[in-house]
Short mmCIF file of C-alpha atoms in Angstrom, two decimals:
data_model
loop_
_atom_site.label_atom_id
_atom_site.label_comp_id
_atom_site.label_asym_id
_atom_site.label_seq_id
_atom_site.Cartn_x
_atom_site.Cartn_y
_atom_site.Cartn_z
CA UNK L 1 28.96 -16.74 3.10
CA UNK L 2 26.44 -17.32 0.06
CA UNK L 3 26.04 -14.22 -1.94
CA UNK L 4 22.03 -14.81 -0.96
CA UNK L 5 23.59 -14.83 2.69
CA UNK L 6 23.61 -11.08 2.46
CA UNK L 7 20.82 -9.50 0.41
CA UNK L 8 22.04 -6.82 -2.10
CA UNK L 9 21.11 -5.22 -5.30
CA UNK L 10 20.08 -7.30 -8.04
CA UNK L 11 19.27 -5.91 -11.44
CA UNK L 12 16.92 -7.73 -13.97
CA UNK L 13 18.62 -6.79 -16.55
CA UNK L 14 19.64 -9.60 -19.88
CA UNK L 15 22.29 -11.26 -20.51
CA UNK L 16 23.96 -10.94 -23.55
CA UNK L 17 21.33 -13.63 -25.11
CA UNK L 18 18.69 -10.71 -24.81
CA UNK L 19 17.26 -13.19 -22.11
CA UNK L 20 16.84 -12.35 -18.35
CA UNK L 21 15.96 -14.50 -15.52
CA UNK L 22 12.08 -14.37 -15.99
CA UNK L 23 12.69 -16.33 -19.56
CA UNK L 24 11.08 -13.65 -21.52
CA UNK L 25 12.88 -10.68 -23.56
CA UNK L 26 13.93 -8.73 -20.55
CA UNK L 27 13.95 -5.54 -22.78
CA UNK L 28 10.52 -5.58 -23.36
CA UNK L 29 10.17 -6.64 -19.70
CA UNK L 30 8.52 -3.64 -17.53
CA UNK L 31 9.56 -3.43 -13.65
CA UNK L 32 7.03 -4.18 -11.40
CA UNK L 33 6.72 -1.22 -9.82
CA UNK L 34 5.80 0.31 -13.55
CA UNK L 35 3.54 -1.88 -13.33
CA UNK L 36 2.08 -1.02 -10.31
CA UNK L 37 1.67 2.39 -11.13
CA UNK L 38 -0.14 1.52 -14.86
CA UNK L 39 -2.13 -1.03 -12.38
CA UNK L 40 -3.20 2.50 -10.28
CA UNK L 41 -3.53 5.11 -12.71
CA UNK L 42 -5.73 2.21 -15.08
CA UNK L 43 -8.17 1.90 -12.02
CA UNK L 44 -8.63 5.48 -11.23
CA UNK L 45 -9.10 6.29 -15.21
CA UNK L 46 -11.46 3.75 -15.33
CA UNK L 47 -13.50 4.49 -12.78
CA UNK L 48 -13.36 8.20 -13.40
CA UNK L 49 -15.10 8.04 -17.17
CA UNK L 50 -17.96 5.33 -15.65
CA UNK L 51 -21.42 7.50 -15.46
CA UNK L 52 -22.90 7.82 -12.40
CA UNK L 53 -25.60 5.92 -11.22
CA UNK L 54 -27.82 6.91 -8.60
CA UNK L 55 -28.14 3.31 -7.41
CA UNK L 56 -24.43 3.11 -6.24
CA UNK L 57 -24.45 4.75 -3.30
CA UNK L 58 -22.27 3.38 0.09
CA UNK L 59 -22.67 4.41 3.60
CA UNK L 60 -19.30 5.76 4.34
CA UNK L 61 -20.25 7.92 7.80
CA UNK L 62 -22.33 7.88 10.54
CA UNK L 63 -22.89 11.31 12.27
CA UNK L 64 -23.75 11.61 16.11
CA UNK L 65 -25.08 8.12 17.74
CA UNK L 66 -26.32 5.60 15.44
CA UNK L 67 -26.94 2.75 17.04
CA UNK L 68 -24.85 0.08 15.93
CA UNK L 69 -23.52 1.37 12.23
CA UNK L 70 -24.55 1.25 8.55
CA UNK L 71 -27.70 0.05 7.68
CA UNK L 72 -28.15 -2.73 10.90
CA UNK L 73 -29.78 0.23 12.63
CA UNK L 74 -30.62 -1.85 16.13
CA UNK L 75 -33.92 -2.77 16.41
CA UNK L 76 -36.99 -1.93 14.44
CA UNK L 77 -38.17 1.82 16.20
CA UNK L 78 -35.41 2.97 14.31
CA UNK L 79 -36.45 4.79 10.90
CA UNK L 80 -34.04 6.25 8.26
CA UNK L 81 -35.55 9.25 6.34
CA UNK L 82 -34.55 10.59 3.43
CA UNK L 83 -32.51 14.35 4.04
CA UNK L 84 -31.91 14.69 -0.09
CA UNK L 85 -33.84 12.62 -3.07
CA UNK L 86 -32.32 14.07 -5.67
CA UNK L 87 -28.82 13.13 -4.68
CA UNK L 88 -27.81 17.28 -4.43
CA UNK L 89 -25.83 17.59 -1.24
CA UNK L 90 -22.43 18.20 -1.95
CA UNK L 91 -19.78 17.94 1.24
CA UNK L 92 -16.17 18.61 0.21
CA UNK L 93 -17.41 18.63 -3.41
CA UNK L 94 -18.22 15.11 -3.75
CA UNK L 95 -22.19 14.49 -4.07
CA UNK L 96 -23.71 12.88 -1.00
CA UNK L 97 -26.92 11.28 0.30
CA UNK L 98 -27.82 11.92 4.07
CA UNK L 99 -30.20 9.98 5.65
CA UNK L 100 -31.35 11.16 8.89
CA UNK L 101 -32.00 8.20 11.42
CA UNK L 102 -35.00 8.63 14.57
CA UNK L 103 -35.91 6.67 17.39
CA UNK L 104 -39.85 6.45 17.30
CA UNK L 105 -40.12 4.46 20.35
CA UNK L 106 -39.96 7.66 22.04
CA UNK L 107 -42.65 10.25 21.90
CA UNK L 108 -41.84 12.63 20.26
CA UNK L 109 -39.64 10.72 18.01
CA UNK L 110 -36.00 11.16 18.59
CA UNK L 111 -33.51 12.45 16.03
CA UNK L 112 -30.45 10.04 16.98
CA UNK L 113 -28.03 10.63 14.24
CA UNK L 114 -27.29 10.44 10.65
CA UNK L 115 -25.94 8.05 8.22
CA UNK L 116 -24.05 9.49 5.16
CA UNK L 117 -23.64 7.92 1.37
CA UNK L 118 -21.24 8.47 -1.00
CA UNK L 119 -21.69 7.80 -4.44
CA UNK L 120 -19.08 5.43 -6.09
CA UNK L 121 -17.99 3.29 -9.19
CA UNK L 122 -17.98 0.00 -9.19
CA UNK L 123 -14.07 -0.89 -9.28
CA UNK L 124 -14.40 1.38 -5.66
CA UNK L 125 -17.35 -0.33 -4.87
CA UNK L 126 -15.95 -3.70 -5.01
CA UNK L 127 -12.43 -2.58 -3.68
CA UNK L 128 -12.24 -0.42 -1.22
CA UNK L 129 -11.48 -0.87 2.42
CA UNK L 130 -12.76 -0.86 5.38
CA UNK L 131 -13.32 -1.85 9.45
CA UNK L 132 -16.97 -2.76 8.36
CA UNK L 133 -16.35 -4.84 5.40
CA UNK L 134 -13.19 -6.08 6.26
CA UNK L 135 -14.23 -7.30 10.40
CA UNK L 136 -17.99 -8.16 9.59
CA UNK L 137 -18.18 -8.86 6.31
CA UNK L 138 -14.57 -11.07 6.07
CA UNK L 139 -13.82 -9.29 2.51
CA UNK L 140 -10.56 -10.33 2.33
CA UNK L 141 -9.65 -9.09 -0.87
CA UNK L 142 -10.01 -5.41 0.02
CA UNK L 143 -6.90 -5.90 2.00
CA UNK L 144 -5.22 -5.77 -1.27
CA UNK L 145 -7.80 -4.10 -3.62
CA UNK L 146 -7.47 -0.77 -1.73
CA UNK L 147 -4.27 -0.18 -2.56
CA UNK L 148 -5.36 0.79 -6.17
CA UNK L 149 -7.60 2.94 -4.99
CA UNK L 150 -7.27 6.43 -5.14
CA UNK L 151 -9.86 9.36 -3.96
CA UNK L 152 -8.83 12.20 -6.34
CA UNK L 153 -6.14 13.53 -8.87
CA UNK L 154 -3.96 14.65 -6.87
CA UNK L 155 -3.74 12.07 -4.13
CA UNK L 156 -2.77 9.75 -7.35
CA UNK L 157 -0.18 12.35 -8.18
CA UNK L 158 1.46 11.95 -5.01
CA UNK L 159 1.35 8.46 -4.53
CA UNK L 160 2.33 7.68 -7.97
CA UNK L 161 5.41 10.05 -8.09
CA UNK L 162 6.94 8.76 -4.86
CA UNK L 163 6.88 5.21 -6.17
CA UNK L 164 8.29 6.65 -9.23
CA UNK L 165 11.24 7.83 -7.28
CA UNK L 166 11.94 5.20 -4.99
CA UNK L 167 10.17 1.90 -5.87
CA UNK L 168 13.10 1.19 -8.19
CA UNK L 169 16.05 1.32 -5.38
CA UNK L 170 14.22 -1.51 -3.74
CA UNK L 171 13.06 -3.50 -6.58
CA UNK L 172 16.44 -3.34 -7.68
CA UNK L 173 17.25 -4.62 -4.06
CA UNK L 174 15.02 -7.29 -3.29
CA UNK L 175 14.12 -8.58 -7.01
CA UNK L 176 11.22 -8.64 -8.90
CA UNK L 177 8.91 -11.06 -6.84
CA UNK L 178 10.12 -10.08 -3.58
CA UNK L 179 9.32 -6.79 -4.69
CA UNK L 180 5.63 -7.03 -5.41
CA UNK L 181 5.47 -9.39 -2.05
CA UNK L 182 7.25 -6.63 0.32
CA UNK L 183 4.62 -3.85 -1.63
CA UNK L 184 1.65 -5.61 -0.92
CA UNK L 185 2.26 -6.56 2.59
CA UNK L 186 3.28 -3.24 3.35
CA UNK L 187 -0.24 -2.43 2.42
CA UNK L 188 -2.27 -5.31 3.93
CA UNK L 189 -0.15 -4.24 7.34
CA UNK L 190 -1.28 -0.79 6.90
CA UNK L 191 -5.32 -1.72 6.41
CA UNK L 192 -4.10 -3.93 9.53
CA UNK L 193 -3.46 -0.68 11.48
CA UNK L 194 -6.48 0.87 10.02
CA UNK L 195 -8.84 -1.88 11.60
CA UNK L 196 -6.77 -2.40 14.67
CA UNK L 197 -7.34 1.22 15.73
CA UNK L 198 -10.30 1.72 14.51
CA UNK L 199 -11.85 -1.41 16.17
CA UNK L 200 -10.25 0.08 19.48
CA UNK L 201 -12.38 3.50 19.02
CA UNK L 202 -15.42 1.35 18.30
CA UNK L 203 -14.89 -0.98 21.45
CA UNK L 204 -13.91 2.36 23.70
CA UNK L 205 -17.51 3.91 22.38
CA UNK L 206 -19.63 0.99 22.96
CA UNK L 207 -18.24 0.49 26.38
CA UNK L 208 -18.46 4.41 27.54
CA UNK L 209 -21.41 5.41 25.37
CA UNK L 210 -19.40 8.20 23.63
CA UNK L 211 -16.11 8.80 22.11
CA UNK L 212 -13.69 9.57 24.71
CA UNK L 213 -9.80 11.54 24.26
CA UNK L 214 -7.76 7.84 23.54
CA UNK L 215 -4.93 9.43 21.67
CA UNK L 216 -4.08 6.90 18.57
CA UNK L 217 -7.42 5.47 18.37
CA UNK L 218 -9.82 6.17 15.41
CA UNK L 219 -13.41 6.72 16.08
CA UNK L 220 -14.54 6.98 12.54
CA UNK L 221 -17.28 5.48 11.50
CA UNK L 222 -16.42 1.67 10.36
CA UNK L 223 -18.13 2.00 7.34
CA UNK L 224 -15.76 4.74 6.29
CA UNK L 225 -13.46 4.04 3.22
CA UNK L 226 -9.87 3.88 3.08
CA UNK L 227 -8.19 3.78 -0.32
CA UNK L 228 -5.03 4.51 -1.67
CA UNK L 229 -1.47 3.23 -2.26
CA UNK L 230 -0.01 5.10 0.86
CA UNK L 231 0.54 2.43 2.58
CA UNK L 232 2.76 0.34 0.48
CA UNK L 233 4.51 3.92 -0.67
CA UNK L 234 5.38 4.67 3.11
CA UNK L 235 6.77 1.03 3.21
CA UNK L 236 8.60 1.73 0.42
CA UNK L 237 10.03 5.22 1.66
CA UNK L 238 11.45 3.47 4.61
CA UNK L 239 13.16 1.00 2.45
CA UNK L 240 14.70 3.60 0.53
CA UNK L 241 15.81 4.96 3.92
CA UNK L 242 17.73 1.98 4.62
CA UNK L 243 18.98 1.29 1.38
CA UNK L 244 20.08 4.38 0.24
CA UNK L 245 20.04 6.61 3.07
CA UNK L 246 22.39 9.64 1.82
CA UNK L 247 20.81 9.92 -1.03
CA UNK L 248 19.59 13.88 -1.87
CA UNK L 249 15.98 14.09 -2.73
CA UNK L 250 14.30 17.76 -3.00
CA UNK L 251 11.50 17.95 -0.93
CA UNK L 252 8.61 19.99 -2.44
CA UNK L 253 10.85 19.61 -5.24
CA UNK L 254 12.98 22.71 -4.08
CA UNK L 255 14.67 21.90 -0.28
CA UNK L 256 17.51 19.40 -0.54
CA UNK L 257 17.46 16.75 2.07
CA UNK L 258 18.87 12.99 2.69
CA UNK L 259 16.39 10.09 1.73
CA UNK L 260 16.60 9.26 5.45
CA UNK L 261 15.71 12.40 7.13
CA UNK L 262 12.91 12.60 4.41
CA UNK L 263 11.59 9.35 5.04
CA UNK L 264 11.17 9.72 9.08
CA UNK L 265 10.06 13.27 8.90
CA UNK L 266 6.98 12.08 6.69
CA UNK L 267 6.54 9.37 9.62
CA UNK L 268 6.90 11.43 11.99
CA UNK L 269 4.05 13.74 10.64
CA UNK L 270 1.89 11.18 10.13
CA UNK L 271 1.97 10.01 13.98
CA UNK L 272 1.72 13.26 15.13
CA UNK L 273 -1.92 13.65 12.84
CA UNK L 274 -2.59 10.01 14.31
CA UNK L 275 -2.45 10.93 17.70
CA UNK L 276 -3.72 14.51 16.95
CA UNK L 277 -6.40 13.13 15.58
CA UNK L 278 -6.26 14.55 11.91
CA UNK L 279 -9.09 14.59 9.41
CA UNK L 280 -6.76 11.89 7.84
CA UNK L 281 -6.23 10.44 11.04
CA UNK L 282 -7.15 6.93 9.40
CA UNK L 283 -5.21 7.57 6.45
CA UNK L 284 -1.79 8.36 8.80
CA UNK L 285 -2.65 4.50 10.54
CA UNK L 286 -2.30 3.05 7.35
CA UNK L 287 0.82 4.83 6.60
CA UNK L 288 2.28 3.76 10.16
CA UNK L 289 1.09 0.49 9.13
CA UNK L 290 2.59 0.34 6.02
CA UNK L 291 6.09 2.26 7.01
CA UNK L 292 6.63 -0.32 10.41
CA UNK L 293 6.06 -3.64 7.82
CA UNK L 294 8.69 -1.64 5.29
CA UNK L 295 11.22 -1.23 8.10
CA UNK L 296 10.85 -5.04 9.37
CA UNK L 297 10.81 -6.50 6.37
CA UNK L 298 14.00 -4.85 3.73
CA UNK L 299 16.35 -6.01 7.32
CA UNK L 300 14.64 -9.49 7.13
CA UNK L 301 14.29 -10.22 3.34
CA UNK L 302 14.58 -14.09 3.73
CA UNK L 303 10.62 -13.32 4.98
CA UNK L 304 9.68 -12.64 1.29
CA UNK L 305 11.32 -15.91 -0.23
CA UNK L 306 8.56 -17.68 -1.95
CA UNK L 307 6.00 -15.60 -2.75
CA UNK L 308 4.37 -15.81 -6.04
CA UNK L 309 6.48 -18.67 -7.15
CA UNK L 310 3.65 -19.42 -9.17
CA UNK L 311 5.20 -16.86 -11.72
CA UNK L 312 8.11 -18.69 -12.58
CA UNK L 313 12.08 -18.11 -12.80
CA UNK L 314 12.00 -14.21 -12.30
CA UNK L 315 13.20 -14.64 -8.69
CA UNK L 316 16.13 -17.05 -7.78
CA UNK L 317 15.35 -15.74 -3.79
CA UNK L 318 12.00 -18.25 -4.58
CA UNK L 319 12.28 -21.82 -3.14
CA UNK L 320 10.54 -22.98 -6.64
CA UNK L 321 14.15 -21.87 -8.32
CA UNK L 322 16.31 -23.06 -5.56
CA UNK L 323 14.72 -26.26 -5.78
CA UNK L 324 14.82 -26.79 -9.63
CA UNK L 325 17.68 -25.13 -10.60
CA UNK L 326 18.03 -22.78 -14.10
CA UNK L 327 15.57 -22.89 -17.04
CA UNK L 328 16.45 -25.40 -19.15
CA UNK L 329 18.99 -24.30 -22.29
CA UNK L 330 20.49 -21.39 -20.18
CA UNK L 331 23.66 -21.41 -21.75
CA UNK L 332 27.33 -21.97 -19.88
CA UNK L 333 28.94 -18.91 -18.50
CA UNK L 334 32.10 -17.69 -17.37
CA UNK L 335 33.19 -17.65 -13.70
CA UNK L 336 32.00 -14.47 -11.69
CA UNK L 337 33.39 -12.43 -9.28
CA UNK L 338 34.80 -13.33 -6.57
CA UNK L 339 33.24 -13.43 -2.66
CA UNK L 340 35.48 -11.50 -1.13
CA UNK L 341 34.89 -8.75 -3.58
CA UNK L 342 31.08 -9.06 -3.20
CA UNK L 343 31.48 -9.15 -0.03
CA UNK L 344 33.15 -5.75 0.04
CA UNK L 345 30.73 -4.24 -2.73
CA UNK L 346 28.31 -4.96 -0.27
CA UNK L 347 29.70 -3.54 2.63
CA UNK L 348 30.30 -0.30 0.85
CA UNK L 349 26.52 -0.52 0.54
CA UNK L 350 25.60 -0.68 3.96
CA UNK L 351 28.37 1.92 4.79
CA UNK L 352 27.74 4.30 2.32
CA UNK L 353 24.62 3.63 0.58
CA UNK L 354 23.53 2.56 -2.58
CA UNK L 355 24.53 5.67 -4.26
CA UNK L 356 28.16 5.28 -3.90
CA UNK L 357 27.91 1.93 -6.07
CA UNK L 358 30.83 2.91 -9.47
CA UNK L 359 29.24 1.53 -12.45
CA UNK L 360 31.57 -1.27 -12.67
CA UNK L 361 30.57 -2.17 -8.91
CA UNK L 362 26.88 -2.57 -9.87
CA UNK L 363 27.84 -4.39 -12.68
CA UNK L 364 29.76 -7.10 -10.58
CA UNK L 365 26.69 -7.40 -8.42
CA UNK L 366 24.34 -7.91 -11.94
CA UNK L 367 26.54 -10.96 -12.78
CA UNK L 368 27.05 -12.14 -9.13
CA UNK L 369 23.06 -12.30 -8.96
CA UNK L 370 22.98 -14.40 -12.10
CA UNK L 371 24.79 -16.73 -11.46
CA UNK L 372 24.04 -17.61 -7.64
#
């Protein structure tokens, strides 16, 4: 059995030549997941110190029976008046315009709902995601852009800490490339979940004429946002589960408990809002979303083989470095370890978790994955 037969840990970390695998100076080489987490904090700085603008305002809510949603109010009787001009409302601190919508085909006019704006910067703007501009408008980027998104301080905080934590045990698993591929498809599966339940809410209203108790479905508004890296962090959290399952985290950073039993506690919360129907209730699909793709794919790795080969030789998993073989001028080196005993080292892993690796074990794996 090939060493890439069974999918273990493999450092990027250089060789003696102060080269790794990428061709660059690996020292000065960040991980991708810090890189994910400058990529986050960049966006939400940026966006934070842009003035506001009263012209950048997005529907993000509809209130009581719109016809239809956002601004394709059905129909011409339908008239949106102004509730606030000067852009004063405040609802959960955040300024917001409120447009009240009425039906003036009927005498007196009827007061049929309400379509709420948020204010936001243009990185959000352009970004964000959602049923609306994802199903009608065929955005396709947003499926990714969200990700970077983040709707306040401390959601960053969160987000950011837990990838902090336990982004490296996987990148260390499944290699730089395969990394960033398993991350972002953890997130496009968990805007997948978003849109998927959230088109089933829309469908159930149209057809009945009113939201009806459909436990799991979202009946949002489709023009509602959803932002944030939660996604690919819950698909992260439940490759850390598998990985390195007995490993002690402290949970509110005070009650000791396994990786595991921390990972599908937070999933099991997160249904439980879902199907409780949750002021987050759309945020806990795209965690679902994002922890079922993280569960699938760090027990199917061979999946994430040749993404981003465009990058070059930081991935031997990629068919582009299968194909070609090592970068040109990689020096000759010594025979590695044997398979038997990476076979073993690797057992141990799936036994007893990453954790229990001895320094000299991980450092048979970091040659084994150079050479293969």
């Amino acid at each position: 059995m090939g060493i890439y037969d069974r999918d273990y840990i493999r450092h990027q970390t250089p060789d003696r030549g102060g080269r790794g695998p990428g061709g660059v100076a690996s020292m000065r080489m960040w991980s991708i997941n810090t890189w994910l987490i400058v990529a986050c904090v960049a966006v939400f700085v940026i966006d934070g110190v842009i003035p506001r603008t009263p012209g950048w305002w997005k529907p993000v809510e509809i209130v009581r029976d719109v016809p239809h949603y956002v601004d394709l109010v059905a129909g011409p009787q339908y008239k949106l008046v102004s509730r606030s001009d000067e852009f004063q409302v405040l609802r959960q601190g955040k300024p917001v315009f409120i447009r009240d919508v009425f039906d003036y085909s009927a005498t007196p006019p009827d007061h049929v709902g309400q379509i709420v704006y948020e204010w936001m910067p243009p990185l959000m703007r352009w970004m964000y995601f959602s049923t609306d501009t994802a199903f009608r408008q065929l955005e396709v980027w947003r499926f990714v852009g969200f990700q970077f998104l983040h709707g306040g301080l401390m959601h960053l905080l969160f987000n950011m800490i837990a990838l902090y934590f336990f982004g490296p045990i996987v990148e260390r698993y499944l290699g730089r490339k395969r990394y960033l591929a398993f991350y972002l498809l953890c997130g496009i599966c968990g805007a997948l979940m978003y849109l998927l339940l959230n088109l089933g809410g829309y469908v159930v209203s149209l057809y009945t004429g009113k939201p009806i108790a459909v436990p799991g479905l979202l009946f949002n508004s489709p023009a509602m946002p959803l932002v944030g890296a939660s996604a690919g962090v819950f698909g992260v959290l439940m490759a850390g589960a598998f990985l390195a399952p007995n490993a002690i985290v402290l949970f509110f950073f005070v009650l000791p408990m396994r990786l595991a039993t921390f990972a599908y506690a937070l999933l099991a919360l997160s249904v439980i809002n879902l199907f409780m129907g949750a002021p987050n209730a759309g945020g806990e699909a795209g965690h679902l979303g994002g922890a079922i793709a993280g569960f699938y794919l760090i027990r199917r790795p061979h999946h994430l083989h040749g993404f981003f080969d465009f990058l070059g030789w930081a991935d031997p998993t990629s068919h582009h470095y299968q194909k070609t073989g090592r970068r040109t001028g990689d020096r000759p080196r010594a025979p590695g370890p044997g398979r038997d005993q990476i076979d073993r080292i690797l057992d141990k892993i799936n036994t007893e978790g990453l954790h229990s690796l001895t320094d000299k074990e991980k450092r048979l794996l970091r040659e084994a994955s150079e050479r293969d």
